[in-house]
CSV table of C-alpha atoms and ligand atoms in Angstrom, one decimal:
chain,number,residue,atom,x,y,z
A,15,MET,CA,43.1,28.5,-24.4
A,16,VAL,CA,42.5,29.6,-27.7
A,17,ASP,CA,44.4,28.8,-30.6
A,18,ALA,CA,45.3,31.2,-33.3
A,19,ASP,CA,44.7,28.8,-36.0
A,20,GLN,CA,40.9,28.6,-34.8
A,21,THR,CA,37.9,30.2,-36.8
A,22,PHE,CA,35.1,31.7,-35.4
A,23,VAL,CA,32.0,32.0,-37.7
A,24,ILE,CA,29.2,35.0,-37.1
A,25,VAL,CA,26.2,34.8,-39.1
A,26,GLY,CA,24.2,38.4,-38.9
A,27,GLY,CA,25.8,41.2,-39.6
A,28,GLY,CA,23.5,43.8,-37.6
A,29,LEU,CA,25.0,45.6,-34.5
A,30,ALA,CA,25.7,42.2,-32.5
A,31,GLY,CA,27.1,40.9,-35.0
A,32,ALA,CA,30.0,43.7,-35.8
A,33,LYS,CA,30.6,44.3,-32.1
A,34,ALA,CA,31.4,40.9,-31.7
A,35,ALA,CA,33.8,40.8,-34.2
A,36,GLU,CA,35.4,44.3,-32.9
A,37,THR,CA,35.5,42.6,-29.3
A,38,LEU,CA,37.4,39.1,-30.5
A,39,ARG,CA,40.1,41.7,-31.8
A,40,ALA,CA,39.6,44.0,-29.2
A,41,GLU,CA,40.3,40.6,-26.6
A,42,GLY,CA,43.1,39.6,-28.7
A,43,PHE,CA,42.0,37.0,-30.8
A,44,THR,CA,44.3,36.2,-33.8
A,45,GLY,CA,42.5,33.3,-35.6
A,46,ARG,CA,40.2,33.6,-38.0
A,47,VAL,CA,37.2,35.9,-37.7
A,48,ILE,CA,34.1,35.4,-40.6
A,49,LEU,CA,30.9,37.4,-40.8
A,50,ILE,CA,28.4,36.7,-42.8
A,51,CYS,CA,25.5,38.9,-43.8
A,52,ASP,CA,22.6,38.3,-46.3
A,53,GLU,CA,22.5,42.4,-46.5
A,54,ARG,CA,25.0,44.3,-48.9
A,55,ASP,CA,25.4,47.2,-46.6
A,56,HIS,CA,28.1,47.0,-44.0
A,57,PRO,CA,26.7,46.5,-40.6
A,58,TYR,CA,25.0,49.5,-39.8
A,59,GLU,CA,23.0,51.0,-36.8
A,60,ARG,CA,18.7,50.6,-36.6
A,61,PRO,CA,17.3,53.3,-34.5
A,62,PRO,CA,18.0,56.4,-37.1
A,63,LEU,CA,16.0,54.5,-39.6
A,64,SER,CA,13.1,55.5,-37.7
A,65,LYS,CA,14.2,58.7,-36.4
A,66,GLY,CA,16.9,61.3,-37.4
A,67,TYR,CA,17.7,59.6,-40.8
A,68,LEU,CA,14.1,58.7,-41.9
A,69,LEU,CA,13.8,62.9,-40.8
A,70,GLY,CA,16.7,63.7,-43.0
A,71,LYS,CA,18.7,65.2,-40.3
A,72,ALA,CA,21.2,62.4,-39.8
A,73,GLU,CA,23.6,61.4,-42.7
A,74,ARG,CA,23.6,58.2,-44.1
A,75,ASP,CA,27.3,57.4,-42.9
A,76,SER,CA,26.2,58.1,-39.8
A,77,VAL,CA,24.6,55.1,-39.2
A,78,PHE,CA,27.4,52.6,-40.1
A,79,VAL,CA,29.1,50.4,-36.8
A,80,HIS,CA,32.2,50.9,-38.7
A,81,GLU,CA,33.7,52.5,-41.3
A,82,PRO,CA,34.2,50.3,-44.3
A,83,ALA,CA,37.9,50.3,-44.3
A,84,TRP,CA,37.8,48.8,-40.5
A,85,TYR,CA,37.2,45.2,-41.2
A,86,ALA,CA,39.9,44.5,-43.7
A,87,ARG,CA,41.9,46.7,-40.9
A,88,HIS,CA,41.1,44.3,-38.6
A,89,ASP,CA,41.6,40.9,-40.6
A,90,VAL,CA,37.6,40.4,-40.5
A,91,GLU,CA,36.8,38.6,-43.6
A,92,LEU,CA,33.5,40.2,-44.4
A,93,HIS,CA,31.2,38.6,-46.8
A,94,LEU,CA,28.0,40.9,-47.5
A,95,GLY,CA,24.9,40.0,-49.6
A,96,GLN,CA,25.2,36.4,-48.7
A,97,THR,CA,23.0,34.1,-46.6
A,98,VAL,CA,24.0,31.1,-44.4
A,99,ASP,CA,21.7,28.9,-45.3
A,100,ALA,CA,23.2,25.3,-43.5
A,101,VAL,CA,24.8,24.8,-39.9
A,102,ASP,CA,26.1,21.2,-40.2
A,103,ARG,CA,27.0,21.3,-36.4
A,104,ALA,CA,28.6,17.4,-37.0
A,105,ALA,CA,30.6,18.7,-39.3
A,106,LYS,CA,30.8,22.0,-37.5
A,107,THR,CA,30.5,24.2,-41.1
A,108,VAL,CA,28.5,26.6,-42.5
A,109,ARG,CA,27.7,27.1,-45.9
A,110,PHE,CA,26.7,30.4,-47.4
A,111,GLY,CA,26.1,32.3,-50.6
A,112,GLU,CA,24.9,31.4,-54.3
A,113,ASP,CA,27.8,28.8,-54.9
A,114,GLY,CA,27.5,27.2,-51.8
A,115,THR,CA,30.6,28.0,-50.7
A,116,VAL,CA,31.1,25.8,-47.0
A,117,VAL,CA,33.5,27.0,-44.1
A,118,ARG,CA,34.4,25.1,-41.3
A,119,TYR,CA,34.0,27.0,-37.6
A,120,ASP,CA,35.1,26.2,-34.5
A,121,LYS,CA,32.7,28.7,-32.4
A,122,LEU,CA,29.4,30.0,-34.1
A,123,LEU,CA,27.5,32.9,-33.1
A,124,LEU,CA,24.1,33.4,-34.6
A,125,ALA,CA,23.3,36.8,-34.5
A,126,THR,CA,20.4,36.7,-37.2
A,127,GLY,CA,18.0,39.6,-35.3
A,128,ALA,CA,14.2,39.6,-36.3
A,129,GLU,CA,12.4,40.2,-39.4
A,130,PRO,CA,8.8,42.3,-39.5
A,131,ARG,CA,6.1,41.0,-39.2
A,132,ARG,CA,4.0,41.0,-42.2
A,133,LEU,CA,0.1,41.9,-42.7
A,134,ASP,CA,-1.6,39.1,-43.7
A,135,ILE,CA,-4.7,40.9,-45.2
A,136,PRO,CA,-6.2,41.5,-48.9
A,137,GLY,CA,-4.2,44.3,-50.8
A,138,THR,CA,-0.3,44.1,-49.2
A,139,GLY,CA,0.7,43.7,-52.7
A,140,LEU,CA,-0.5,47.1,-53.7
A,141,GLY,CA,2.7,49.8,-54.2
A,142,GLY,CA,2.5,52.1,-51.1
A,143,VAL,CA,2.5,49.2,-48.5
A,144,HIS,CA,5.1,49.6,-46.4
A,145,HIS,CA,7.6,48.3,-43.5
A,146,LEU,CA,10.8,49.3,-41.9
A,147,ARG,CA,13.9,46.9,-41.1
A,148,ARG,CA,16.3,47.8,-43.2
A,149,LEU,CA,18.4,51.0,-44.5
A,150,ALA,CA,16.6,50.8,-48.1
A,151,HIS,CA,13.1,50.1,-46.5
A,152,ALA,CA,14.2,53.8,-44.4
A,153,GLU,CA,15.3,55.4,-47.9
A,154,ARG,CA,12.0,54.5,-49.5
A,155,LEU,CA,10.1,55.8,-46.8
A,156,LYS,CA,11.8,59.0,-46.5
A,157,GLY,CA,10.8,59.8,-50.2
A,158,VAL,CA,7.0,58.5,-49.5
A,159,LEU,CA,7.2,60.4,-46.4
A,160,ALA,CA,8.1,63.7,-48.1
A,161,SER,CA,5.6,63.3,-51.4
A,162,LEU,CA,2.7,62.4,-48.9
A,163,GLY,CA,3.6,66.1,-46.5
A,164,ARG,CA,3.7,67.7,-50.0
A,165,ASP,CA,0.3,66.6,-51.2
A,166,ASN,CA,-1.5,66.3,-47.9
A,167,GLY,CA,-1.1,62.8,-48.1
A,168,HIS,CA,-2.4,60.0,-45.7
A,169,LEU,CA,-0.5,57.4,-44.1
A,170,VAL,CA,-2.1,54.4,-42.1
A,171,ILE,CA,0.3,53.0,-39.7
A,172,ALA,CA,-0.7,49.4,-38.2
A,173,GLY,CA,0.5,48.8,-35.1
A,174,ALA,CA,1.2,51.4,-32.5
A,175,GLY,CA,4.3,50.0,-31.1
A,176,TRP,CA,7.8,51.7,-30.9
A,177,ILE,CA,8.5,51.8,-34.3
A,178,GLY,CA,5.1,52.6,-36.0
A,179,LEU,CA,5.1,56.0,-33.2
A,180,GLU,CA,8.3,57.0,-34.3
A,181,ILE,CA,7.7,56.6,-37.8
A,182,ALA,CA,4.3,58.6,-36.8
A,183,ALA,CA,6.1,61.4,-35.5
A,184,ALA,CA,8.5,61.2,-38.7
A,185,ALA,CA,5.5,61.8,-40.9
A,186,ARG,CA,3.9,64.5,-39.0
A,187,GLY,CA,7.3,66.0,-39.5
A,188,TYR,CA,7.0,65.9,-42.8
A,189,GLY,CA,3.1,67.0,-42.7
A,190,ALA,CA,1.7,63.8,-43.7
A,191,GLU,CA,-1.9,63.1,-42.1
A,192,VAL,CA,-1.2,60.0,-39.8
A,193,THR,CA,-3.7,57.5,-38.6
A,194,VAL,CA,-2.5,55.0,-36.3
A,195,VAL,CA,-4.6,51.8,-36.2
A,196,HIS,CA,-4.2,49.7,-33.1
A,197,ARG,CA,-5.4,46.6,-31.3
A,198,GLY,CA,-5.2,47.2,-27.8
A,199,ARG,CA,-6.8,50.4,-25.8
A,200,THR,CA,-3.2,52.2,-25.8
A,201,PRO,CA,-0.5,52.2,-27.4
A,202,LEU,CA,2.7,50.3,-26.2
A,203,HIS,CA,0.3,48.2,-23.4
A,204,SER,CA,3.0,45.4,-23.5
A,205,VAL,CA,5.6,47.3,-22.3
A,206,LEU,CA,4.5,50.5,-20.7
A,207,GLY,CA,1.0,49.0,-19.4
A,208,PRO,CA,-2.1,51.6,-19.7
A,209,GLU,CA,-0.7,54.3,-17.5
A,210,LEU,CA,2.0,55.5,-19.2
A,211,GLY,CA,0.7,53.9,-22.6
A,212,GLN,CA,-1.7,56.9,-22.5
A,213,LEU,CA,0.7,59.6,-22.0
A,214,PHE,CA,1.8,58.3,-25.5
A,215,ALA,CA,-1.3,58.8,-27.1
A,216,GLU,CA,-2.1,62.0,-25.7
A,217,LEU,CA,1.7,63.0,-27.3
A,218,HIS,CA,0.8,62.3,-30.6
A,219,SER,CA,-2.4,63.5,-30.4
A,220,ASP,CA,-1.0,66.8,-29.5
A,221,HIS,CA,0.4,66.5,-33.0
A,222,GLY,CA,-2.6,65.7,-35.2
A,223,VAL,CA,-1.9,61.9,-35.1
A,224,ARG,CA,-5.1,60.6,-35.2
A,225,PHE,CA,-6.1,57.1,-33.5
A,226,HIS,CA,-8.2,54.0,-34.0
A,227,PHE,CA,-7.5,52.0,-31.0
A,228,GLY,CA,-9.6,48.6,-30.7
A,229,ALA,CA,-9.6,47.7,-34.4
A,230,THR,CA,-7.2,45.7,-36.7
A,231,LEU,CA,-6.6,46.4,-40.7
A,232,THR,CA,-8.5,43.6,-42.4
A,233,GLU,CA,-7.7,45.1,-46.1
A,234,ILE,CA,-6.1,47.5,-48.4
A,235,VAL,CA,-7.9,48.7,-50.9
A,236,GLY,CA,-6.4,50.3,-54.0
A,237,GLN,CA,-6.9,51.2,-57.7
A,238,ASP,CA,-4.3,51.0,-60.3
A,239,GLY,CA,-2.1,49.2,-58.2
A,240,MET,CA,-2.1,52.1,-55.7
A,241,VAL,CA,-3.5,52.2,-52.1
A,242,LEU,CA,-6.7,54.6,-51.7
A,243,ALA,CA,-7.9,53.1,-48.4
A,244,ALA,CA,-7.8,50.8,-45.4
A,245,ARG,CA,-10.2,49.0,-43.7
A,246,THR,CA,-10.6,47.7,-40.4
A,247,ASP,CA,-12.8,44.9,-38.8
A,248,ASP,CA,-15.0,47.5,-36.7
A,249,GLY,CA,-16.0,48.4,-40.8
A,250,GLU,CA,-14.4,51.8,-40.9
A,251,GLU,CA,-12.6,53.0,-43.3
A,252,HIS,CA,-9.6,55.2,-43.5
A,253,PRO,CA,-8.2,57.2,-46.6
A,254,ALA,CA,-4.4,56.2,-47.1
A,255,HIS,CA,-2.2,56.9,-49.9
A,256,ALA,CA,0.1,54.8,-48.3
A,257,VAL,CA,0.2,52.2,-45.3
A,258,LEU,CA,2.9,51.2,-43.3
A,259,ALA,CA,2.5,47.5,-41.3
A,260,ALA,CA,4.5,47.9,-37.7
A,261,ILE,CA,3.2,45.1,-36.1
A,262,GLY,CA,6.2,43.6,-34.6
A,263,ALA,CA,9.2,41.4,-35.4
A,264,ALA,CA,9.4,37.9,-34.9
A,265,PRO,CA,13.3,36.5,-34.2
A,266,ARG,CA,14.9,35.0,-36.8
A,267,THR,CA,15.2,31.4,-36.1
A,268,ALA,CA,14.7,29.2,-39.2
A,269,LEU,CA,18.8,28.6,-39.7
A,270,ALA,CA,19.1,27.5,-35.9
A,271,GLU,CA,16.2,25.4,-36.3
A,272,SER,CA,17.2,23.4,-39.4
A,273,ALA,CA,20.3,23.2,-37.1
A,274,GLY,CA,18.8,21.6,-34.5
A,275,LEU,CA,19.2,24.2,-31.8
A,276,GLU,CA,16.8,24.1,-29.0
A,277,LEU,CA,14.1,27.3,-29.5
A,278,ALA,CA,12.7,29.3,-26.7
A,279,ASP,CA,8.8,28.7,-25.9
A,280,ARG,CA,6.9,31.4,-28.2
A,281,ALA,CA,4.9,32.2,-24.4
A,282,ASP,CA,8.4,33.5,-23.6
A,283,GLY,CA,8.9,35.3,-27.0
A,284,GLY,CA,10.5,32.6,-28.9
A,285,GLY,CA,14.1,33.2,-30.3
A,286,VAL,CA,17.4,30.4,-29.8
A,287,LEU,CA,17.2,29.4,-26.8
A,288,VAL,CA,20.8,30.4,-24.8
A,289,ASP,CA,22.3,29.9,-21.4
A,290,GLU,CA,23.7,32.8,-18.9
A,291,ARG,CA,27.0,33.0,-21.2
A,292,LEU,CA,24.8,32.9,-24.3
A,293,ARG,CA,25.8,29.4,-25.0
A,294,THR,CA,23.0,27.7,-27.2
A,295,SER,CA,21.8,23.8,-27.0
A,296,ASP,CA,25.5,23.3,-28.6
A,297,PRO,CA,28.2,24.5,-26.6
A,298,ASP,CA,30.4,25.5,-29.6
A,299,VAL,CA,27.2,27.8,-30.8
A,300,TYR,CA,26.2,31.5,-29.6
A,301,ALA,CA,23.3,33.5,-30.0
A,302,ALA,CA,23.0,37.4,-29.4
A,303,GLY,CA,20.6,40.2,-30.0
A,304,ASP,CA,17.2,40.4,-31.0
A,305,VAL,CA,17.4,36.6,-31.8
A,306,ALA,CA,18.6,35.4,-28.3
A,307,SER,CA,16.4,34.3,-25.4
A,308,PHE,CA,18.3,34.4,-22.3
A,309,PRO,CA,17.6,33.7,-18.4
A,310,HIS,CA,17.7,36.9,-16.5
A,311,ALA,CA,18.6,36.0,-12.7
A,312,LEU,CA,17.4,39.4,-11.7
A,313,PHE,CA,13.9,39.0,-13.0
A,314,GLY,CA,13.7,35.6,-12.7
A,315,ALA,CA,12.4,35.0,-16.2
A,316,ARG,CA,13.8,34.4,-19.7
A,317,LEU,CA,14.0,37.5,-21.8
A,318,ARG,CA,14.2,37.9,-25.1
A,319,VAL,CA,15.2,41.6,-25.7
A,320,GLU,CA,14.8,43.4,-29.3
A,321,HIS,CA,16.3,46.8,-28.6
A,322,TRP,CA,19.9,48.4,-29.3
A,323,ALA,CA,21.4,48.0,-26.0
A,324,ASN,CA,21.3,44.3,-26.3
A,325,ALA,CA,22.9,44.2,-29.5
A,326,LEU,CA,25.6,46.5,-28.4
A,327,ASN,CA,26.0,44.5,-24.8
A,328,GLY,CA,25.1,41.0,-26.2
A,329,GLY,CA,27.2,40.6,-29.1
A,330,PRO,CA,30.5,41.5,-27.0
A,331,ALA,CA,29.4,39.4,-24.1
A,332,ALA,CA,28.9,36.4,-26.5
A,333,ALA,CA,32.4,36.7,-28.2
A,334,ARG,CA,34.1,36.9,-24.8
A,335,ALA,CA,31.9,33.4,-23.8
A,336,MET,CA,33.3,32.7,-27.6
A,337,LEU,CA,36.5,33.0,-25.8
A,338,GLY,CA,36.0,31.0,-23.2
A,339,ARG,CA,35.8,34.0,-20.5
A,340,GLU,CA,33.4,33.3,-17.3
A,341,GLU,CA,30.9,36.0,-17.7
A,342,VAL,CA,27.3,35.9,-16.8
A,343,TYR,CA,25.0,38.2,-19.3
A,344,ASP,CA,23.0,39.9,-16.9
A,345,ARG,CA,22.7,44.0,-18.0
A,346,VAL,CA,19.6,45.7,-17.0
A,347,PRO,CA,17.3,45.7,-20.1
A,348,TYR,CA,17.4,49.5,-21.5
A,349,PHE,CA,16.1,50.9,-24.1
A,350,PHE,CA,15.2,54.9,-25.8
A,351,THR,CA,13.0,56.4,-28.0
A,352,ASP,CA,12.5,60.0,-29.1
A,353,GLN,CA,9.6,61.5,-31.0
A,354,TYR,CA,8.8,65.0,-31.4
A,355,ASP,CA,10.8,66.9,-28.3
A,356,LEU,CA,10.3,64.0,-26.5
A,357,GLY,CA,13.0,62.0,-25.4
A,358,MET,CA,13.1,58.7,-22.9
A,359,GLU,CA,15.1,56.0,-21.7
A,360,TYR,CA,13.7,52.9,-20.1
A,361,SER,CA,15.6,50.6,-18.1
A,362,GLY,CA,14.3,47.0,-16.4
A,363,TRP,CA,11.3,44.7,-17.3
A,364,ALA,CA,8.2,45.4,-16.0
A,365,PRO,CA,5.4,43.6,-18.3
A,366,PRO,CA,1.6,44.5,-17.4
A,367,GLY,CA,0.7,42.0,-14.2
A,368,SER,CA,4.2,41.8,-12.7
A,369,TYR,CA,4.0,45.3,-10.9
A,370,ASP,CA,1.7,46.8,-8.5
A,371,GLN,CA,2.0,50.3,-8.5
A,372,VAL,CA,3.7,53.0,-11.2
A,373,VAL,CA,5.1,56.0,-9.1
A,374,VAL,CA,6.0,59.2,-10.4
A,375,ARG,CA,8.6,61.6,-10.0
A,376,GLY,CA,8.0,65.0,-11.5
A,377,ASP,CA,5.3,66.6,-13.9
A,378,ALA,CA,3.5,64.2,-16.2
A,379,GLY,CA,1.7,66.7,-17.4
A,380,LYS,CA,4.8,68.6,-18.7
A,381,ARG,CA,6.1,65.2,-19.9
A,382,GLU,CA,9.3,65.6,-17.7
A,383,PHE,CA,9.3,63.0,-15.0
A,384,ILE,CA,10.3,59.7,-14.0
A,385,ALA,CA,8.1,56.9,-13.5
A,386,PHE,CA,8.7,53.7,-11.9
A,387,TRP,CA,7.3,50.9,-11.9
A,388,VAL,CA,7.1,48.9,-8.7
A,389,LYS,CA,6.2,45.7,-6.9
A,390,GLU,CA,5.6,45.5,-3.3
A,391,GLY,CA,8.0,48.3,-2.5
A,392,ARG,CA,10.6,46.9,-5.2
A,393,VAL,CA,11.5,49.0,-8.6
A,394,LEU,CA,11.0,46.7,-11.5
A,395,ALA,CA,11.7,49.0,-14.2
A,396,GLY,CA,12.2,52.7,-14.8
A,397,MET,CA,11.3,55.4,-17.4
A,398,ASN,CA,12.7,58.9,-17.7
A,399,VAL,CA,11.3,61.0,-19.6
A,400,ASN,CA,12.6,64.3,-20.8
A,401,VAL,CA,15.2,64.1,-17.8
A,402,TRP,CA,18.5,63.0,-18.0
A,403,ASP,CA,21.4,61.2,-16.6
A,404,VAL,CA,19.4,59.2,-14.3
A,405,THR,CA,20.3,55.7,-15.8
A,406,ASP,CA,22.8,54.7,-13.5
A,407,PRO,CA,20.8,55.3,-10.1
A,408,ILE,CA,17.6,54.2,-11.8
A,409,GLN,CA,19.3,50.8,-12.8
A,410,ARG,CA,21.2,50.5,-9.2
A,411,LEU,CA,17.6,50.8,-7.8
A,412,ILE,CA,16.2,47.8,-10.1
A,413,ARG,CA,19.3,45.9,-9.8
A,414,SER,CA,19.9,46.2,-5.6
A,415,GLY,CA,16.0,44.4,-5.3
A,416,ALA,CA,15.7,46.7,-2.2
A,417,ARG,CA,12.4,48.1,-0.8
A,418,VAL,CA,12.2,51.9,-1.1
A,419,ASP,CA,10.3,54.3,0.3
A,420,THR,CA,7.5,55.4,-2.5
A,421,GLU,CA,6.9,58.4,-1.2
A,422,ALA,CA,10.7,59.2,-1.6
A,423,LEU,CA,10.7,57.9,-4.7
A,424,ALA,CA,8.0,60.1,-5.8
A,425,ASP,CA,9.8,63.2,-4.7
A,426,PRO,CA,12.0,65.0,-6.9
A,427,HIS,CA,13.7,67.0,-3.9
A,428,VAL,CA,15.0,63.2,-2.4
A,429,PRO,CA,18.0,62.5,-4.8
A,430,LEU,CA,17.7,59.2,-6.4
A,431,GLU,CA,21.4,58.2,-5.1
A,432,SER,CA,20.1,58.3,-1.8
A,433,LEU,CA,17.4,55.5,-2.2
A,434,VAL,CA,19.7,53.3,-3.7
A,435,ALA,CA,21.1,50.5,-0.6
B,522,FAD,C1,13.4,50.9,-37.6
B,522,FAD,C2,13.8,50.8,-36.2
B,522,FAD,C3,14.2,51.4,-35.5
B,522,FAD,C4,14.7,50.9,-33.8
B,522,FAD,N1,14.9,52.0,-33.0
B,522,FAD,C5,15.4,51.5,-32.0
B,522,FAD,C6,15.4,52.1,-30.5
B,522,FAD,O1,15.0,53.8,-30.9
B,522,FAD,N2,15.9,52.2,-29.5
B,522,FAD,C7,16.1,50.9,-29.3
B,522,FAD,O2,16.7,50.3,-28.3
B,522,FAD,N3,16.0,49.7,-30.5
B,522,FAD,C8,15.9,49.7,-31.4
B,522,FAD,N4,15.7,49.2,-32.6
B,522,FAD,C9,15.8,47.8,-32.3
B,522,FAD,C10,17.7,47.5,-32.6
B,522,FAD,O3,17.7,48.3,-33.9
B,522,FAD,C11,17.7,46.0,-32.7
B,522,FAD,O4,17.2,45.6,-31.1
B,522,FAD,C12,18.8,45.4,-33.2
B,522,FAD,O5,19.2,46.1,-34.3
B,522,FAD,C13,19.2,44.3,-33.1
B,522,FAD,O6,20.6,43.9,-33.7
B,522,FAD,P1,20.9,42.6,-33.7
B,522,FAD,O7,22.4,42.5,-34.5
B,522,FAD,O8,20.8,41.5,-32.6
B,522,FAD,O9,19.7,42.1,-35.4
B,522,FAD,P2,19.9,42.6,-36.8
B,522,FAD,O10,20.3,44.2,-36.6
B,522,FAD,O11,18.5,42.5,-37.1
B,522,FAD,O12,20.5,42.3,-37.8
B,522,FAD,C14,20.9,41.1,-37.8
B,522,FAD,C15,21.4,41.2,-39.4
B,522,FAD,O13,21.6,39.4,-39.7
B,522,FAD,C16,21.3,39.4,-41.0
B,522,FAD,N5,20.9,38.1,-41.2
B,522,FAD,C17,20.0,37.1,-40.6
B,522,FAD,N6,20.0,35.9,-40.8
B,522,FAD,C18,20.8,35.7,-42.0
B,522,FAD,C19,21.7,34.4,-42.9
B,522,FAD,N7,20.9,33.4,-42.6
B,522,FAD,N8,22.5,34.6,-43.3
B,522,FAD,C20,23.0,36.0,-43.2
B,522,FAD,N9,22.9,37.2,-42.8
B,522,FAD,C21,21.6,37.0,-41.8
B,522,FAD,C22,19.7,40.3,-41.2
B,522,FAD,O14,19.6,40.4,-42.3
B,522,FAD,C23,20.5,41.4,-40.5
B,522,FAD,O15,21.4,42.4,-41.4
B,522,FAD,C24,14.7,49.4,-33.8
B,522,FAD,C25,14.8,49.0,-34.6
B,522,FAD,C26,14.1,49.2,-36.1
B,522,FAD,C27,14.2,48.1,-36.9
């Protein structure tokens, strides 16, 4: 039983942290809820930063998880613009802010998210080198893309992951010239494998994006402090008025590490190691969202998922666990993207090497289809592209673990529901 005089502290005011606070109150917790975040903005959702908000199609107000007044109304003590720099697990305290305020916790949630990896090459200090994680970055980038579009300017993007590609689409929307430099031979290889990665390469080529595959940036060349060009390790030079680094994100584990909490192996994606109830190696400390590495029984693997749905559901799951609920966090991983007129949703987990077949239902050429990653007849993951309202049967197929007839799986006339055991 949780007492009303208990204090639950949440470090990190992203989606996971804000949703955890909401769940604590929704579940009837009457103790103190303290939410501390180093950003000055109220908790917000990041997907619009590389889509609608970046394109100027979504208002700033639309990105926030709750309206500002919600926190006081629900008695959530919000400390914005304050960094937690120490956790003392013996004393059960956290220290935050410039004045070193110390608060005692009964339960602690680490929802510290991830941070973009930085390019470590000459020229990154020039004006015109960008990355995108925060609202302020999106605001700045919006202005950059608009002026590149106006002046026929060139943007070089390092990395053809989700964020790199979404920004490429936004930049083309503004009319900027875009070159994407990517180490691999196809975009998104670690998630989609070569078969479906090629589809995204074609989508972007059709919209005028140039790709330089099999290369990495080695130098950003500038003059008078501004970017002029970007050089790659195979000796090419691309004209550039701005460079955007989209080379992935790293989990923000420094606080957990200095507190002596166990971390996951880098080979498993790193992050703070938690059990299936999102509890760290300290039973009073939990982790959720991008920073957490949790065991997923369905896939027999430890996963660290850097996606919106994992923050949306993981924060609340951690909150319920903090309240003593016996609930296993085993959601099928899910994410989405929007690029040009392509919208897609992906459920499951099927990195290259884990599947033996990709089954396509529908017309991949028209970019209206569902792809399934299958191993020995069992669906590991499914991606619906411009096909809607199928997430539920796809996730049930994955969860069932049942062998399916792959011919029926490929046949759009066979209802997906009929394949679910
Ligand atoms: C541009 C962009 C577009 C995206 N688009 C999609 C998409 O289309 N689909 C999708 O599924 N996912 C998308 N994602 C991923 C999704 O936004 C993340 O998975 C989600 O934000 C993770 O939420 P979180 O709460 O775990 O972490 P975060 O959102 O990173 O929040 C963590 C917060 O904790 C703060 N913090 C960290 N350390 C401390 C500390 N010591 N003290 C105080 N505060 C601290 C951080 O500054 C941050 O504010 C996108 C991400 C980005 C950046």
